[in-house]
XYZ file of C-alpha atoms in Angstrom:
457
model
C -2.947 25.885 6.744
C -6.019 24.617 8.998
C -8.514 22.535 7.664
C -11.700 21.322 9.815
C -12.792 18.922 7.584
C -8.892 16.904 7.473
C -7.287 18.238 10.679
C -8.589 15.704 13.011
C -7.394 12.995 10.475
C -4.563 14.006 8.963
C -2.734 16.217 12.071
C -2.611 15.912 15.683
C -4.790 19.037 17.623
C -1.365 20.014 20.106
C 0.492 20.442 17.116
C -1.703 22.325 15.093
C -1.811 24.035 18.470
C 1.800 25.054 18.304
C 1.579 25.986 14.559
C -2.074 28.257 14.707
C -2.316 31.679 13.876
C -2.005 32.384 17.712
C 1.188 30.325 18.361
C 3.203 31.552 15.601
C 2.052 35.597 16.865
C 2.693 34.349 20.384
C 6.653 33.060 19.561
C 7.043 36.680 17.788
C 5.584 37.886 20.672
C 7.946 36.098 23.411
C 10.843 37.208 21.157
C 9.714 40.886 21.771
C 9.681 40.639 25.532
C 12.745 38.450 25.808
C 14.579 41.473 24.173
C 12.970 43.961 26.048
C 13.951 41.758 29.398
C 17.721 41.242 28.263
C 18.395 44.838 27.067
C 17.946 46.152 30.327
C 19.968 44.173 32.225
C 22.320 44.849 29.932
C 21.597 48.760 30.397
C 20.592 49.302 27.004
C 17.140 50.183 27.577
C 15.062 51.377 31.261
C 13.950 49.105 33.828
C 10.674 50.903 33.367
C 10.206 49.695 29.874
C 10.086 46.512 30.210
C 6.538 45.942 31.815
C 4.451 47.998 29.510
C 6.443 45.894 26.472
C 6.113 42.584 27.807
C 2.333 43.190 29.231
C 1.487 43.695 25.658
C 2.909 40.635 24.590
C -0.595 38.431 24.444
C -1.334 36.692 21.041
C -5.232 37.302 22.189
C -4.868 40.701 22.089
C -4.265 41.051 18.427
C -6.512 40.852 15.259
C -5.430 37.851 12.915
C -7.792 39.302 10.300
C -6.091 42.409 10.284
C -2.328 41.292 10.684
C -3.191 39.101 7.697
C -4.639 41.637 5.732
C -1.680 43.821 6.306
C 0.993 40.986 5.562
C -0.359 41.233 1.968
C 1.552 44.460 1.397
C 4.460 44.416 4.540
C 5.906 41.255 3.066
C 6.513 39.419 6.235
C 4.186 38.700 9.504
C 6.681 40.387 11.985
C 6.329 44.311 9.931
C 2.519 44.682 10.716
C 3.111 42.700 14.112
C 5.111 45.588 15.795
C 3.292 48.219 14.736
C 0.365 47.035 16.293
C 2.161 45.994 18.967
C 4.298 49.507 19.539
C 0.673 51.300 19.281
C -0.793 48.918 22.251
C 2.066 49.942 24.200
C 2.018 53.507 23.574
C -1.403 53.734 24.471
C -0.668 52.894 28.063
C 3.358 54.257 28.108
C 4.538 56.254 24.871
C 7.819 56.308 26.757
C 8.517 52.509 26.938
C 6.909 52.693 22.787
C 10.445 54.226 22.350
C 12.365 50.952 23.372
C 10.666 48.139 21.986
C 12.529 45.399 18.760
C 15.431 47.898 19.161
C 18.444 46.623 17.515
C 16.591 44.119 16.267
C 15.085 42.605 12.775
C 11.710 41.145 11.567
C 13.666 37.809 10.749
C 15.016 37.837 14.226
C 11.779 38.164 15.588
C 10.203 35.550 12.954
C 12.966 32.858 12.828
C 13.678 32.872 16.785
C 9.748 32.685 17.040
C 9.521 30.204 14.793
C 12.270 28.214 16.710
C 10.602 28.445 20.177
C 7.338 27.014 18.128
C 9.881 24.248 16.810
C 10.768 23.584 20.326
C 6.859 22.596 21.813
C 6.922 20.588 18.460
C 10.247 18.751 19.234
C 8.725 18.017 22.920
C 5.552 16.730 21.482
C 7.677 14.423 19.039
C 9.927 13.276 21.622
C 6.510 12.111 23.872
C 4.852 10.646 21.186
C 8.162 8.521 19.431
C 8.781 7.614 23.154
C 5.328 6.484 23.670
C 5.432 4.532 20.281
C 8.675 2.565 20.462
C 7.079 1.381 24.114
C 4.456 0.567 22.195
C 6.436 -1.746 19.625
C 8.215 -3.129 22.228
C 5.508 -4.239 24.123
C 3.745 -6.037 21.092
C 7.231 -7.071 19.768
C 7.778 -9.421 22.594
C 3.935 -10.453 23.161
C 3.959 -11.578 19.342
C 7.645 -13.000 19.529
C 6.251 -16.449 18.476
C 3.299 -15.720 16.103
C 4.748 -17.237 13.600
C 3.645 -15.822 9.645
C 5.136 -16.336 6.254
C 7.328 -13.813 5.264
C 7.065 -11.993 2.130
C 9.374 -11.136 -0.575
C 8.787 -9.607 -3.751
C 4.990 -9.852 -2.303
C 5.644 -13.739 -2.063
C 5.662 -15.872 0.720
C 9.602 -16.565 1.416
C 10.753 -18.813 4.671
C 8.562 -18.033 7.945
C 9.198 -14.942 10.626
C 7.335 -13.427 13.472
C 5.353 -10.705 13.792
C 7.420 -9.599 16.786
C 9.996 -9.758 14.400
C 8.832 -7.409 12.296
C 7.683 -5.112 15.077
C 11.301 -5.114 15.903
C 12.511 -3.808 12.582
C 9.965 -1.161 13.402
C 11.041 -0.010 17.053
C 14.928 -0.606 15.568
C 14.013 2.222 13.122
C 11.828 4.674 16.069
C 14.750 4.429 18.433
C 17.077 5.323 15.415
C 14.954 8.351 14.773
C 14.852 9.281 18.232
C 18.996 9.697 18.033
C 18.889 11.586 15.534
C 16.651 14.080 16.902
C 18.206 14.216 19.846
C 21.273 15.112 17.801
C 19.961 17.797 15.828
C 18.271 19.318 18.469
C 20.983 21.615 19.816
C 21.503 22.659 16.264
C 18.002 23.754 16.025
C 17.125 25.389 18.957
C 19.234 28.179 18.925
C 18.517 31.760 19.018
C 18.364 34.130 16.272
C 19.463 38.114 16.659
C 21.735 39.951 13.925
C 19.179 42.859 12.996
C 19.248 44.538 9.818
C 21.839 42.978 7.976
C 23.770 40.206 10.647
C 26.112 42.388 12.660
C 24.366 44.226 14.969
C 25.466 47.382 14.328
C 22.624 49.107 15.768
C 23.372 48.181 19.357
C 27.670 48.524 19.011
C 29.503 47.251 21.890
C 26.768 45.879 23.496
C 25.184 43.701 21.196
C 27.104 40.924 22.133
C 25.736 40.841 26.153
C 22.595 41.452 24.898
C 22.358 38.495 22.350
C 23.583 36.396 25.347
C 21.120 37.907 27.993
C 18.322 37.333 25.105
C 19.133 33.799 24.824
C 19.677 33.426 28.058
C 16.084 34.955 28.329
C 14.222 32.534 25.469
C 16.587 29.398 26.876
C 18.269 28.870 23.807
C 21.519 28.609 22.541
C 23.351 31.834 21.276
C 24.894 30.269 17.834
C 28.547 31.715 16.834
C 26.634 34.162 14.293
C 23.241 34.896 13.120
C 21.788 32.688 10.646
C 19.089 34.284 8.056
C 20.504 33.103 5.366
C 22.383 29.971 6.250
C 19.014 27.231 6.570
C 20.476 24.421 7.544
C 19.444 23.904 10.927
C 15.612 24.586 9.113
C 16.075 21.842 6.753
C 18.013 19.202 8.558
C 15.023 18.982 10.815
C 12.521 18.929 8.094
C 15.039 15.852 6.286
C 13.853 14.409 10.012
C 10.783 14.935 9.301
C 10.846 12.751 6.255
C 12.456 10.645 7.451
C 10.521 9.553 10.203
C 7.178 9.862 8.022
C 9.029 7.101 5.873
C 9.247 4.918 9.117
C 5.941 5.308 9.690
C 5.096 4.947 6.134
C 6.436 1.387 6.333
C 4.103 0.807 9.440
C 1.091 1.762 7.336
C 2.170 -0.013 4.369
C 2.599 -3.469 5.989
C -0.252 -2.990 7.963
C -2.519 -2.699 5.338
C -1.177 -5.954 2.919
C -1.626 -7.701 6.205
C -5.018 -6.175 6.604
C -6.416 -7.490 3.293
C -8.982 -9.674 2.562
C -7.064 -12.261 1.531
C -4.305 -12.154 4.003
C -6.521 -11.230 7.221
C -3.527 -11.898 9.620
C -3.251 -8.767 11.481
C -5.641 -5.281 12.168
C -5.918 -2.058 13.099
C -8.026 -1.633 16.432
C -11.692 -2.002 15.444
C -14.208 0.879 16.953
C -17.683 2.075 16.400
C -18.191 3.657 12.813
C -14.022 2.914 11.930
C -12.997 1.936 8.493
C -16.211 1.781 6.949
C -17.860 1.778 3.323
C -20.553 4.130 2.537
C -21.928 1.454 0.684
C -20.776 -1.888 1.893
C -21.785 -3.013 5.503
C -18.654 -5.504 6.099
C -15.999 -3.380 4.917
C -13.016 -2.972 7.333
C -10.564 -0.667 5.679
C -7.130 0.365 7.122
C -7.982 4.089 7.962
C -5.464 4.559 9.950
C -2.627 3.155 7.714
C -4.120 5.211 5.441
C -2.786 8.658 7.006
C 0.653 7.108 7.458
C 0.886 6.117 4.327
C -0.570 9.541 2.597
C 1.844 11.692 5.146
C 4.940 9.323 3.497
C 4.114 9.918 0.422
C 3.393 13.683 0.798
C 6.303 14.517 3.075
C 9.206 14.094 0.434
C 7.797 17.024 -1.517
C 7.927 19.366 1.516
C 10.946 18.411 2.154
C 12.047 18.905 -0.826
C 10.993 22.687 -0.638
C 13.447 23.159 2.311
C 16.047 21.802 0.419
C 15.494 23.900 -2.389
C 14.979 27.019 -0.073
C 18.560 26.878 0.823
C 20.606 28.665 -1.761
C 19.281 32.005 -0.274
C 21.029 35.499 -1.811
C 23.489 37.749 0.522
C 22.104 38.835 3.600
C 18.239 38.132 3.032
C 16.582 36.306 0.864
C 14.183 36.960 -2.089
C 11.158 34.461 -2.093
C 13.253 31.599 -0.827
C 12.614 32.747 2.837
C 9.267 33.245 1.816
C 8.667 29.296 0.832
C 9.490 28.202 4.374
C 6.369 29.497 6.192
C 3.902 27.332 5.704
C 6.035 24.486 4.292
C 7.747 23.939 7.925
C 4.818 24.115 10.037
C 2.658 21.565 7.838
C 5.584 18.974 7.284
C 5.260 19.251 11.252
C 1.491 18.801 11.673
C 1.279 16.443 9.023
C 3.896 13.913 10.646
C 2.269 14.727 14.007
C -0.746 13.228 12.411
C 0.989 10.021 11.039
C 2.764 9.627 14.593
C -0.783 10.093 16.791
C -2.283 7.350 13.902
C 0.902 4.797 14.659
C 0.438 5.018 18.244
C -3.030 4.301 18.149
C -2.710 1.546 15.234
C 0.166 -0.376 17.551
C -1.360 -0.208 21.071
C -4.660 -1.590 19.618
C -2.916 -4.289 16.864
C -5.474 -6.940 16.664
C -3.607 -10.557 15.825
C -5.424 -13.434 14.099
C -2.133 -16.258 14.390
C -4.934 -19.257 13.375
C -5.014 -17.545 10.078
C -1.076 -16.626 9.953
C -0.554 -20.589 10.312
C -3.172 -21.027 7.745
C -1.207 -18.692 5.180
C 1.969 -20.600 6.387
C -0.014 -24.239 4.689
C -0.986 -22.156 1.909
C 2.379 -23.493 -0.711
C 2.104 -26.793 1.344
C 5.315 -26.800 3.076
C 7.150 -24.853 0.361
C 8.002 -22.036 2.414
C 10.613 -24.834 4.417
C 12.438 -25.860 1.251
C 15.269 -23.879 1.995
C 15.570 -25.599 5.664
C 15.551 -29.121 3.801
C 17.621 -27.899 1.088
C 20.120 -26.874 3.829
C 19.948 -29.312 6.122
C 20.043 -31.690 3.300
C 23.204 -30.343 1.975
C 25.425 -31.464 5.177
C 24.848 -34.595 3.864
C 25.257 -34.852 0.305
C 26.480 -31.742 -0.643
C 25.001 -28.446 -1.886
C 24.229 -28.615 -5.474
C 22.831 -32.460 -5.256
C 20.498 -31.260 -2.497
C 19.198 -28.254 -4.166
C 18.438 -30.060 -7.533
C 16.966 -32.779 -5.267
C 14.762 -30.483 -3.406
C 13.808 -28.559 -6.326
C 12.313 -31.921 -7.854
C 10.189 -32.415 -5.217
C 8.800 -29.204 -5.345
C 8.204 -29.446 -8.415
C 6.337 -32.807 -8.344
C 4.134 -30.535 -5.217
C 3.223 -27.927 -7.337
C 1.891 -30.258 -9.824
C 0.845 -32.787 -8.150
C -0.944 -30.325 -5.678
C 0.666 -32.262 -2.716
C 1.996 -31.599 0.503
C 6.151 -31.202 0.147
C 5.845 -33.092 3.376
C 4.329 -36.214 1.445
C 6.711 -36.205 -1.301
C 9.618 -35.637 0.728
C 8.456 -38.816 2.484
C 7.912 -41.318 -0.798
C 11.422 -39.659 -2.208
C 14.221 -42.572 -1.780
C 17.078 -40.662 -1.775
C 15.156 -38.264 1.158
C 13.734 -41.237 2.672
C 17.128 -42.607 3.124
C 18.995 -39.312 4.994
C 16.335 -38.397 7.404
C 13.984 -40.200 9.858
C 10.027 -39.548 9.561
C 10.587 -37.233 13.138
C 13.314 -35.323 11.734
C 11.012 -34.331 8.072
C 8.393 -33.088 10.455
C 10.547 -30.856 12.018
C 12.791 -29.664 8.956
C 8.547 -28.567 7.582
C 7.604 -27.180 11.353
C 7.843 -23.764 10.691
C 7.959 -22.326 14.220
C 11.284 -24.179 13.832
C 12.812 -22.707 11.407
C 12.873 -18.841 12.686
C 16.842 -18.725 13.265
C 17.765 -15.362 15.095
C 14.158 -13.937 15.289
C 13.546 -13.875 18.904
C 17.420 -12.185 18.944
C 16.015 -9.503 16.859
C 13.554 -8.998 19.513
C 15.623 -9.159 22.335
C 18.261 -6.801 20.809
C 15.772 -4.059 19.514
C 14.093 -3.608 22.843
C 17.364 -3.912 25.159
C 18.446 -0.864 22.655
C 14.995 1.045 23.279
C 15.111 0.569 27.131
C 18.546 1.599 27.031
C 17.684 5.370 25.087
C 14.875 5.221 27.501
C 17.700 5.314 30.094
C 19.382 7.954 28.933
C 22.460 5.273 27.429
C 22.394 5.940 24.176
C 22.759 3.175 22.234
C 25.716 2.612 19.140
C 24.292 4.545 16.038
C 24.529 1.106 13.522
């Protein structure tokens, strides 16, 4: 449901467009005049008919108040939808009143409505995931050598790149932009089985009309209606969560790398942004904030549509019923976390002074492993990692550089030259396929961008 104090935070306006009061009449509303179009080319209904039906068809022209009121006690939107709708048209032809949802359902009118609302919201996703893996790619390869320690277990490990990690990101975006592009010929199809799935009403035409109607809304005519079979429904929501994970990850790296005590990397700074109502230098991560609440918030949607599935016979009991709202505000809520990304990636403010400052912050311990390694071609694995070990043992306590005790360590001394320690504890040389990474994750996003889609690892 809308919610002027959180909408402009937590959702993005064109999808909360696509999922107001008005849009979800107006897809009811298309559904209405698409049949009216397609049964008379069929011949089912008059020429004449159609204008007055599909003249009435405005969202504007109806009272949300009202319909909502009456909802209470029809038990579904589409009920108290029609009548107003058959009493508009009557008022200017009682003739074409006659002709209008014939054959037809109220889940036929809500589901197909619903799906042409799901199709504006696929569009808008495909824009904005297209617009954010540019994004990703552009900072991926401007940050390809900002070096920065990376972190496991939330301690520093051996060093990366922040265009590294960018890449994991635009890896996982061009991943979820298969997959919607997969699922989206499953979803956008039409739905039309009236009263109980076969039909009946309109005999041996209700076949040419189902494929006029689609034909009509531009969707696909699946091989049989579908109110009670909600896969299609929840395969897209599953996308749903799973891209508000992705973007989850975004907002939860962000912000570690956002803290005080880190200060390596921030969201774009503006006028009034990330503020404290109490504390003038606060700078908090407002923006990793919504992607982090829409991850953690999506899973139980999702899990709604999941559990809406088992649905009884012909038409369901209650399980129907949970879909309504849960659909349309996994939608706006991701929207939100996707308009957030895009802004928090364009804008990504880099401090690399203070990444190499966190890289001296162990004193060289972070480049064990590439002495320990390097050290082991020469006198063999286990004797070089107890070796190593020692040292950094006598850094820790001896709160020294492992660059200085490497260097007054005979049996270290005597393997390696002075030039070839300073490069073994050079971090920027010790990034092994990072800048592949890079170079693979944004050859794979130009190529979607191409139309080639790329091999779904």
């Amino acid at each position: 449901m809308s919610n002027q104090l959180f909408d402009a935070y937590f959702t993005s306006a064109p999808m909360r467009a696509v999922f107001s009061d008005r849009g979800r009449l107006q897809g009811m509303l298309d559904f209405e005049a698409a049949l009216a179009r397609a049964e008379a080319r069929v011949g089912v209904i008059p020429q004449a008919a159609v204008a007055p039906i599909a003249s009435a068809c405005v969202a504007e022209r109806f009272d949300v108040a009202a319909l909502a009121q009456a909802i209470a006690s029809a038990g579904n939107s589409a009920i108290p939808l029609i009548k107003a709708l058959g009493r508009q048209i009557a008022a200017a032809d009682a003739e074409a009143e006659r002709y209008l949802h014939l054959g037809a359902t109220s889940q036929d009118a809500m589901d197909s409505g619903l799906v042409l609302q799901l199709r504006a919201a696929v569009a808008l996703f495909e824009t904005g995931l297209a617009q954010l893996a540019e994004a990703l790619a552009e900072q991926a390869e401007r940050h390809a050598d900002s070096v920065l320690p990376g972190r496991t277990w939330l301690q520093h490990a051996t060093p990366v790149t922040l265009g590294m990690k960018l890449a994991g990101l635009l890896g996982a975006v061009t991943r979820q932009r298969q997959r919607l592009a997969e699922l989206k010929p499953r979803l956008l199809v039409l739905q039309f089985g009236g009263a109980a799935g076969t039909l009946a009403a309109l005999g041996e035409q209700a076949l040419p009309v189902a494929e006029a109607l689609a034909g009509e809304l531009d969707l696909a005519l699946p091989e049989q209606p579908w109110h009670t079979q909600r896969d299609r429904l929840a395969e897209f929501a599953s996308w749903l969560g799973l891209l508000a994970g992705t973007l989850g990850k975004l907002g939860r790296d962000l912000s570690l790398l956002m803290q005080t005590d880190v200060g390596e990397a921030f969201e774009p700074a503006a006028p009034g942004k990330g503020g404290s109502s109490t504390m003038p230098h606060k700078r908090n991560p407002v923006g990793a904030a919504v992607l982090i609440g829409a991850a953690t918030r999506a899973p139980g949607l999702v899990a709604t549509m999941l559990a809406a599935m088992p649905q009884e016979h012909e038409r369901s009991l209650g399980l129907w019923h949970a879909e309504w709202e849960t659909l349309p505000e996994l939608c706006c809520l991701v929207s939100g976390a996707l308009q957030q990304a895009l802004i928090v990636v364009s804008g990504l403010e880099v401090d690399a002074a203070r990444m190499r400052e966190n890289l001296e912050l162990t004193r060289g311990l972070v480049l064990a492993e590439a002495v320990s390694i390097a050290l082991a071609k020469r006198i063999g694995r286990d004797a070089a990692h107890r070796l190593v070990e020692q040292c950094c043992h006598r850094a820790i306590a001896e709160r020294r550089h492992l660059r200085d005790v490497l260097g007054d360590t005979a049996e270290i001394v005597g393997q390696f030259s002075c030039a070839e320690l300073d490069e073994l504890l050079d971090p920027a040389a010790y990034l092994g396929q990072a800048r592949c990474w890079i170079e693979r994750a944004v050859a794979e996003h130009r190529a979607l961008c191409r139309g080639v889609i790329p091999c779904p690892y």
